[in-house]
Amino acid sequence: EIVLTQSPATLSVSPGERATLSCRASQSVSSNLAWYQQKRGQAPRLLIHGASTRATGVPARFSGSGSGTEFTLTINSLQSEDFAVYYCHQYNNWPPRDTFGQGTKLEIK
Amino acid sequence: QVQLQESGPGLVKPSETLSLTCTVSGGSISNYYWSWIRQPPGKGLEWIGFIYSSGGTNYNPSLQSRVTISEDTSKNQFSLKLTSVTAADTAVYYCTRNTLHPTVGDVWGKGTTVTVSS
C-alpha cells in the first residue's frame, strides 16, 4: 500500500500570506495525485488533479506541483474561506489501490 | 448542474448489512464512474470502490469481501452494500462522480452519517 504523509499536521498562517502544504508518497505515484479541501461539516472539494491541474472553478491562488514522491500545494494570498483541512490522494495503480493522506489543517494565525 | 444525494439508515446493528443509495439529479448516471468514499469520525478519507455505468466495479481490497456497489439506471441511482458491519464501519459515507479519472471525485454528495451500534 502506498502511504501518503502530509506535513505539517497543522499550519498557522495569517490572511493574505502564503501557505505551503506538503504530501510525500512512500513510492512513486508519477503525477497521479489530487488535492482536496474540506471545510468543517462539508464534503471534500476537488482542487487539483494530475498533481498540478486546477479543477473547474478553483481560484488561481491555488497551485499544485511535484511528481514522483514529493508534492506541494501552495495557496497564495490566503482568504478567510481557505482555512480548512486539505487532503492529498494518490491514484497511481490499476486496478485501483487508492490512498489518502491524513490531512493538514490550515488555521488562522 | 449535477447533484448527488446519499440516503439510507443512520443506525445499523453490528453484524448486519449497511445499505446506502446515491441519487443523481441534473444529469444521467450513464457513461460515468461513480464512487463511494467514507470518513470515520475525526479521521481521514478511505476509498471504498467504484462502478462504471456499464456495471463494471472495483473495490478496495481491504473491504472487497464485504462490499457490493450496484446501479439502477431507471432510477438514476447507485447503491452501496457493506455486510457484517462493526463499529469500525461507523463513518460519514460520501458518493462521488468521477469525470477526470475513475477514482477522482469531482462532484461529491453532502454525505450521510452511519453509526454501527446495538
mmCIF file of C-alpha atoms in Angstrom:
data_model
loop_
_atom_site.group_PDB
_atom_site.id
_atom_site.type_symbol
_atom_site.label_atom_id
_atom_site.label_comp_id
_atom_site.label_asym_id
_atom_site.label_seq_id
_atom_site.Cartn_x
_atom_site.Cartn_y
_atom_site.Cartn_z
ATOM 1 C CA GLU A 1 0.000 0.000 0.000
ATOM 2 C CA ILE A 2 1.268 3.465 -0.880
ATOM 3 C CA VAL A 3 1.374 5.646 2.223
ATOM 4 C CA LEU A 4 0.909 9.388 1.849
ATOM 5 C CA THR A 5 2.396 11.517 4.619
ATOM 6 C CA GLN A 6 1.214 15.115 4.840
ATOM 7 C CA SER A 7 3.112 17.808 6.682
ATOM 8 C CA PRO A 8 2.698 19.714 8.778
ATOM 9 C CA ALA A 9 -0.330 18.320 10.589
ATOM 10 C CA THR A 10 -1.400 21.873 11.423
ATOM 11 C CA LEU A 11 -0.270 25.065 9.724
ATOM 12 C CA SER A 12 -0.971 28.520 11.150
ATOM 13 C CA VAL A 13 -0.848 31.338 8.601
ATOM 14 C CA SER A 14 -2.155 34.898 8.556
ATOM 15 C CA PRO A 15 -4.711 36.027 5.968
ATOM 16 C CA GLY A 16 -3.012 37.480 2.915
ATOM 17 C CA GLU A 17 0.078 35.343 3.342
ATOM 18 C CA ARG A 18 1.147 32.188 1.501
ATOM 19 C CA ALA A 19 0.615 28.637 2.721
ATOM 20 C CA THR A 20 2.721 25.697 1.575
ATOM 21 C CA LEU A 21 1.461 22.173 2.263
ATOM 22 C CA SER A 22 3.450 19.018 1.623
ATOM 23 C CA CYS A 23 2.497 15.469 0.659
ATOM 24 C CA ARG A 24 5.108 12.718 0.448
ATOM 25 C CA ALA A 25 4.435 9.281 -1.061
ATOM 26 C CA SER A 26 6.149 6.101 0.148
ATOM 27 C CA GLN A 27 6.797 5.194 -3.504
ATOM 28 C CA SER A 28 6.457 6.978 -6.812
ATOM 29 C CA VAL A 29 2.929 7.882 -7.913
ATOM 30 C CA SER A 30 4.094 9.745 -11.012
ATOM 31 C CA SER A 31 1.706 12.721 -11.374
ATOM 32 C CA ASN A 32 -1.333 10.764 -10.227
ATOM 33 C CA LEU A 33 -2.064 12.934 -7.232
ATOM 34 C CA ALA A 34 -5.046 15.064 -6.288
ATOM 35 C CA TRP A 35 -5.687 17.633 -3.573
ATOM 36 C CA TYR A 36 -8.998 18.258 -1.821
ATOM 37 C CA GLN A 37 -10.238 20.967 0.529
ATOM 38 C CA GLN A 38 -12.665 20.061 3.303
ATOM 39 C CA LYS A 39 -14.403 22.642 5.451
ATOM 40 C CA ARG A 40 -15.969 21.686 8.774
ATOM 41 C CA GLY A 41 -19.186 19.747 8.270
ATOM 42 C CA GLN A 42 -18.858 19.708 4.478
ATOM 43 C CA ALA A 43 -17.835 17.221 1.826
ATOM 44 C CA PRO A 44 -14.360 17.447 0.319
ATOM 45 C CA ARG A 45 -13.947 19.602 -2.779
ATOM 46 C CA LEU A 46 -11.534 18.702 -5.551
ATOM 47 C CA LEU A 47 -8.878 21.404 -6.025
ATOM 48 C CA ILE A 48 -6.071 19.842 -8.032
ATOM 49 C CA HIS A 49 -5.668 16.680 -10.125
ATOM 50 C CA GLY A 50 -2.742 15.372 -12.101
ATOM 51 C CA ALA A 51 -0.531 16.990 -9.435
ATOM 52 C CA SER A 52 -0.837 20.462 -10.966
ATOM 53 C CA THR A 53 -4.102 20.942 -12.890
ATOM 54 C CA ARG A 54 -6.708 23.070 -11.174
ATOM 55 C CA ALA A 55 -10.226 21.684 -11.174
ATOM 56 C CA THR A 56 -13.030 23.704 -12.736
ATOM 57 C CA GLY A 57 -13.826 26.855 -10.786
ATOM 58 C CA VAL A 58 -10.817 26.700 -8.462
ATOM 59 C CA PRO A 59 -9.200 30.113 -7.959
ATOM 60 C CA ALA A 60 -5.770 30.725 -9.441
ATOM 61 C CA ARG A 61 -4.284 31.327 -5.971
ATOM 62 C CA PHE A 62 -4.285 27.526 -5.561
ATOM 63 C CA SER A 63 -1.422 25.731 -7.292
ATOM 64 C CA GLY A 64 -0.011 22.227 -7.152
ATOM 65 C CA SER A 65 3.440 20.980 -8.036
ATOM 66 C CA GLY A 66 5.628 17.918 -7.818
ATOM 67 C CA SER A 67 5.899 14.424 -9.220
ATOM 68 C CA GLY A 68 7.140 11.049 -8.100
ATOM 69 C CA THR A 69 7.130 11.135 -4.309
ATOM 70 C CA GLU A 70 7.155 14.831 -3.365
ATOM 71 C CA PHE A 71 4.184 17.137 -3.865
ATOM 72 C CA THR A 72 3.250 20.629 -2.762
ATOM 73 C CA LEU A 73 0.010 22.568 -2.586
ATOM 74 C CA THR A 74 0.577 26.324 -2.474
ATOM 75 C CA ILE A 75 -2.120 28.821 -1.611
ATOM 76 C CA ASN A 76 -1.209 32.442 -2.277
ATOM 77 C CA SER A 77 -2.851 35.459 -0.620
ATOM 78 C CA LEU A 78 -4.867 33.393 1.839
ATOM 79 C CA GLN A 79 -8.531 34.322 2.094
ATOM 80 C CA SER A 80 -10.732 33.644 5.116
ATOM 81 C CA GLU A 81 -12.573 30.909 3.210
ATOM 82 C CA ASP A 82 -9.321 28.991 2.620
ATOM 83 C CA PHE A 83 -8.923 27.919 6.242
ATOM 84 C CA ALA A 84 -9.860 24.244 6.162
ATOM 85 C CA VAL A 85 -8.377 20.747 6.112
ATOM 86 C CA TYR A 86 -6.529 19.676 2.978
ATOM 87 C CA TYR A 87 -6.051 16.074 1.835
ATOM 88 C CA CYS A 88 -3.852 14.568 -0.850
ATOM 89 C CA HIS A 89 -4.967 11.445 -2.739
ATOM 90 C CA GLN A 90 -2.877 9.133 -4.919
ATOM 91 C CA TYR A 91 -4.481 7.161 -7.729
ATOM 92 C CA ASN A 92 -1.449 5.688 -9.435
ATOM 93 C CA ASN A 93 -2.311 1.985 -9.612
ATOM 94 C CA TRP A 94 -4.623 -0.099 -11.782
ATOM 95 C CA PRO A 95 -6.641 -1.854 -10.543
ATOM 96 C CA PRO A 96 -7.113 0.961 -8.049
ATOM 97 C CA ARG A 97 -5.275 0.876 -4.736
ATOM 98 C CA ASP A 98 -6.036 4.498 -3.874
ATOM 99 C CA THR A 99 -4.954 6.037 -0.599
ATOM 100 C CA PHE A 100 -5.326 9.419 1.055
ATOM 101 C CA GLY A 101 -3.037 11.420 3.301
ATOM 102 C CA GLN A 102 -4.067 12.073 6.883
ATOM 103 C CA GLY A 103 -4.719 15.766 6.190
ATOM 104 C CA THR A 104 -3.234 19.159 7.013
ATOM 105 C CA LYS A 105 -5.332 21.592 8.986
ATOM 106 C CA LEU A 106 -4.778 25.167 7.824
ATOM 107 C CA GLU A 107 -5.733 27.563 10.587
ATOM 108 C CA ILE A 108 -5.754 31.306 11.041
ATOM 109 C CA LYS A 109 -2.703 32.708 12.825
ATOM 110 C CA GLN B 1 -25.581 21.069 -12.666
ATOM 111 C CA VAL B 2 -25.351 17.502 -11.410
ATOM 112 C CA GLN B 3 -26.089 16.922 -7.710
ATOM 113 C CA LEU B 4 -25.678 13.803 -5.594
ATOM 114 C CA GLN B 5 -27.691 12.873 -2.517
ATOM 115 C CA GLU B 6 -26.906 9.974 -0.208
ATOM 116 C CA SER B 7 -29.705 8.262 1.694
ATOM 117 C CA GLY B 8 -30.136 5.305 3.995
ATOM 118 C CA PRO B 9 -30.402 4.262 7.643
ATOM 119 C CA GLY B 10 -28.320 6.287 10.087
ATOM 120 C CA LEU B 11 -28.039 3.406 12.536
ATOM 121 C CA VAL B 12 -27.059 -0.181 11.760
ATOM 122 C CA LYS B 13 -26.579 -3.020 14.230
ATOM 123 C CA PRO B 14 -23.288 -4.924 14.407
ATOM 124 C CA SER B 15 -23.090 -7.927 12.058
ATOM 125 C CA GLU B 16 -25.902 -6.553 9.884
ATOM 126 C CA THR B 17 -25.727 -5.029 6.381
ATOM 127 C CA LEU B 18 -25.262 -1.325 5.709
ATOM 128 C CA SER B 19 -27.229 -0.185 2.653
ATOM 129 C CA LEU B 20 -26.961 3.275 1.123
ATOM 130 C CA THR B 21 -28.258 4.841 -2.079
ATOM 131 C CA CYS B 22 -26.922 7.785 -4.050
ATOM 132 C CA THR B 23 -29.499 9.609 -6.157
ATOM 133 C CA VAL B 24 -28.136 11.586 -9.103
ATOM 134 C CA SER B 25 -30.040 14.656 -10.282
ATOM 135 C CA GLY B 26 -29.298 17.136 -13.042
ATOM 136 C CA GLY B 27 -27.577 14.574 -15.227
ATOM 137 C CA SER B 28 -27.543 10.978 -16.341
ATOM 138 C CA ILE B 29 -25.820 8.181 -14.477
ATOM 139 C CA SER B 30 -24.698 6.720 -17.813
ATOM 140 C CA ASN B 31 -21.132 6.939 -19.092
ATOM 141 C CA TYR B 32 -19.514 7.985 -15.843
ATOM 142 C CA TYR B 33 -17.599 6.390 -12.989
ATOM 143 C CA TRP B 34 -19.260 6.645 -9.575
ATOM 144 C CA SER B 35 -17.594 6.013 -6.222
ATOM 145 C CA TRP B 36 -18.219 5.597 -2.527
ATOM 146 C CA ILE B 37 -15.764 7.089 -0.033
ATOM 147 C CA ARG B 38 -16.034 7.134 3.741
ATOM 148 C CA GLN B 39 -14.617 9.151 6.623
ATOM 149 C CA PRO B 40 -14.641 7.816 10.198
ATOM 150 C CA PRO B 41 -15.268 10.439 12.881
ATOM 151 C CA GLY B 42 -12.299 12.784 13.202
ATOM 152 C CA LYS B 43 -10.259 10.805 10.683
ATOM 153 C CA GLY B 44 -9.217 10.856 7.047
ATOM 154 C CA LEU B 45 -10.774 9.534 3.867
ATOM 155 C CA GLU B 46 -10.980 5.932 2.649
ATOM 156 C CA TRP B 47 -11.861 4.886 -0.895
ATOM 157 C CA ILE B 48 -14.430 2.082 -0.905
ATOM 158 C CA GLY B 49 -14.936 1.371 -4.589
ATOM 159 C CA PHE B 50 -16.444 2.455 -7.890
ATOM 160 C CA ILE B 51 -18.949 1.386 -10.502
ATOM 161 C CA TYR B 52 -18.935 2.296 -14.153
ATOM 162 C CA SER B 53 -22.268 2.864 -15.817
ATOM 163 C CA SER B 54 -21.899 -0.362 -17.812
ATOM 164 C CA GLY B 55 -21.882 -2.194 -14.495
ATOM 165 C CA GLY B 56 -18.160 -2.775 -14.058
ATOM 166 C CA THR B 57 -16.948 -2.483 -10.472
ATOM 167 C CA ASN B 58 -13.735 -2.311 -8.489
ATOM 168 C CA TYR B 59 -13.315 -2.344 -4.719
ATOM 169 C CA ASN B 60 -10.765 -1.505 -2.045
ATOM 170 C CA PRO B 61 -9.004 -4.824 -1.344
ATOM 171 C CA SER B 62 -9.402 -4.297 2.402
ATOM 172 C CA LEU B 63 -13.207 -4.231 2.006
ATOM 173 C CA GLN B 64 -13.694 -6.354 -1.101
ATOM 174 C CA SER B 65 -15.109 -9.405 0.667
ATOM 175 C CA ARG B 66 -17.909 -7.323 2.220
ATOM 176 C CA VAL B 67 -18.721 -4.676 -0.414
ATOM 177 C CA THR B 68 -21.104 -4.568 -3.349
ATOM 178 C CA ILE B 69 -21.787 -1.478 -5.454
ATOM 179 C CA SER B 70 -24.652 -1.638 -7.923
ATOM 180 C CA GLU B 71 -26.654 0.722 -10.129
ATOM 181 C CA ASP B 72 -30.265 1.295 -11.109
ATOM 182 C CA THR B 73 -30.248 3.314 -14.314
ATOM 183 C CA SER B 74 -34.048 3.518 -14.383
ATOM 184 C CA LYS B 75 -33.935 5.479 -11.123
ATOM 185 C CA ASN B 76 -30.642 7.250 -11.847
ATOM 186 C CA GLN B 77 -29.213 5.800 -8.645
ATOM 187 C CA PHE B 78 -26.320 3.684 -7.469
ATOM 188 C CA SER B 79 -26.003 1.844 -4.190
ATOM 189 C CA LEU B 80 -23.574 0.531 -1.598
ATOM 190 C CA LYS B 81 -23.968 -2.612 0.476
ATOM 191 C CA LEU B 82 -21.488 -3.446 3.214
ATOM 192 C CA THR B 83 -22.048 -6.697 5.074
ATOM 193 C CA SER B 84 -21.079 -7.857 8.559
ATOM 194 C CA VAL B 85 -20.521 -4.338 9.855
ATOM 195 C CA THR B 86 -18.686 -3.484 13.062
ATOM 196 C CA ALA B 87 -18.095 -0.272 14.976
ATOM 197 C CA ALA B 88 -15.107 0.348 12.702
ATOM 198 C CA ASP B 89 -17.550 0.947 9.847
ATOM 199 C CA THR B 90 -19.037 3.968 11.619
ATOM 200 C CA ALA B 91 -18.362 6.906 9.306
ATOM 201 C CA VAL B 92 -19.718 9.595 7.048
ATOM 202 C CA TYR B 93 -20.300 7.969 3.661
ATOM 203 C CA TYR B 94 -19.943 10.069 0.504
ATOM 204 C CA CYS B 95 -20.858 9.284 -3.077
ATOM 205 C CA THR B 96 -18.944 10.935 -5.888
ATOM 206 C CA ARG B 97 -18.983 11.333 -9.642
ATOM 207 C CA ASN B 98 -15.624 10.837 -11.282
ATOM 208 C CA THR B 99 -15.158 12.520 -14.642
ATOM 209 C CA LEU B 100 -11.399 13.109 -14.787
ATOM 210 C CA HIS B 101 -10.286 9.657 -13.607
ATOM 211 C CA PRO B 102 -12.220 6.571 -12.410
ATOM 212 C CA THR B 103 -11.429 7.274 -8.757
ATOM 213 C CA VAL B 104 -11.052 11.081 -8.521
ATOM 214 C CA GLY B 105 -14.261 12.663 -7.299
ATOM 215 C CA ASP B 106 -15.031 15.977 -8.969
ATOM 216 C CA VAL B 107 -18.627 16.106 -7.721
ATOM 217 C CA TRP B 108 -19.491 14.979 -4.185
ATOM 218 C CA GLY B 109 -22.673 14.406 -2.267
ATOM 219 C CA LYS B 110 -23.053 16.061 1.125
ATOM 220 C CA GLY B 111 -22.518 12.762 2.902
ATOM 221 C CA THR B 112 -24.584 10.685 5.264
ATOM 222 C CA THR B 113 -23.585 9.552 8.744
ATOM 223 C CA VAL B 114 -23.868 5.868 9.553
ATOM 224 C CA THR B 115 -23.368 4.646 13.104
ATOM 225 C CA VAL B 116 -22.883 0.967 13.875
ATOM 226 C CA SER B 117 -24.226 0.232 17.324
ATOM 227 C CA SER B 118 -26.559 -2.140 19.077
#
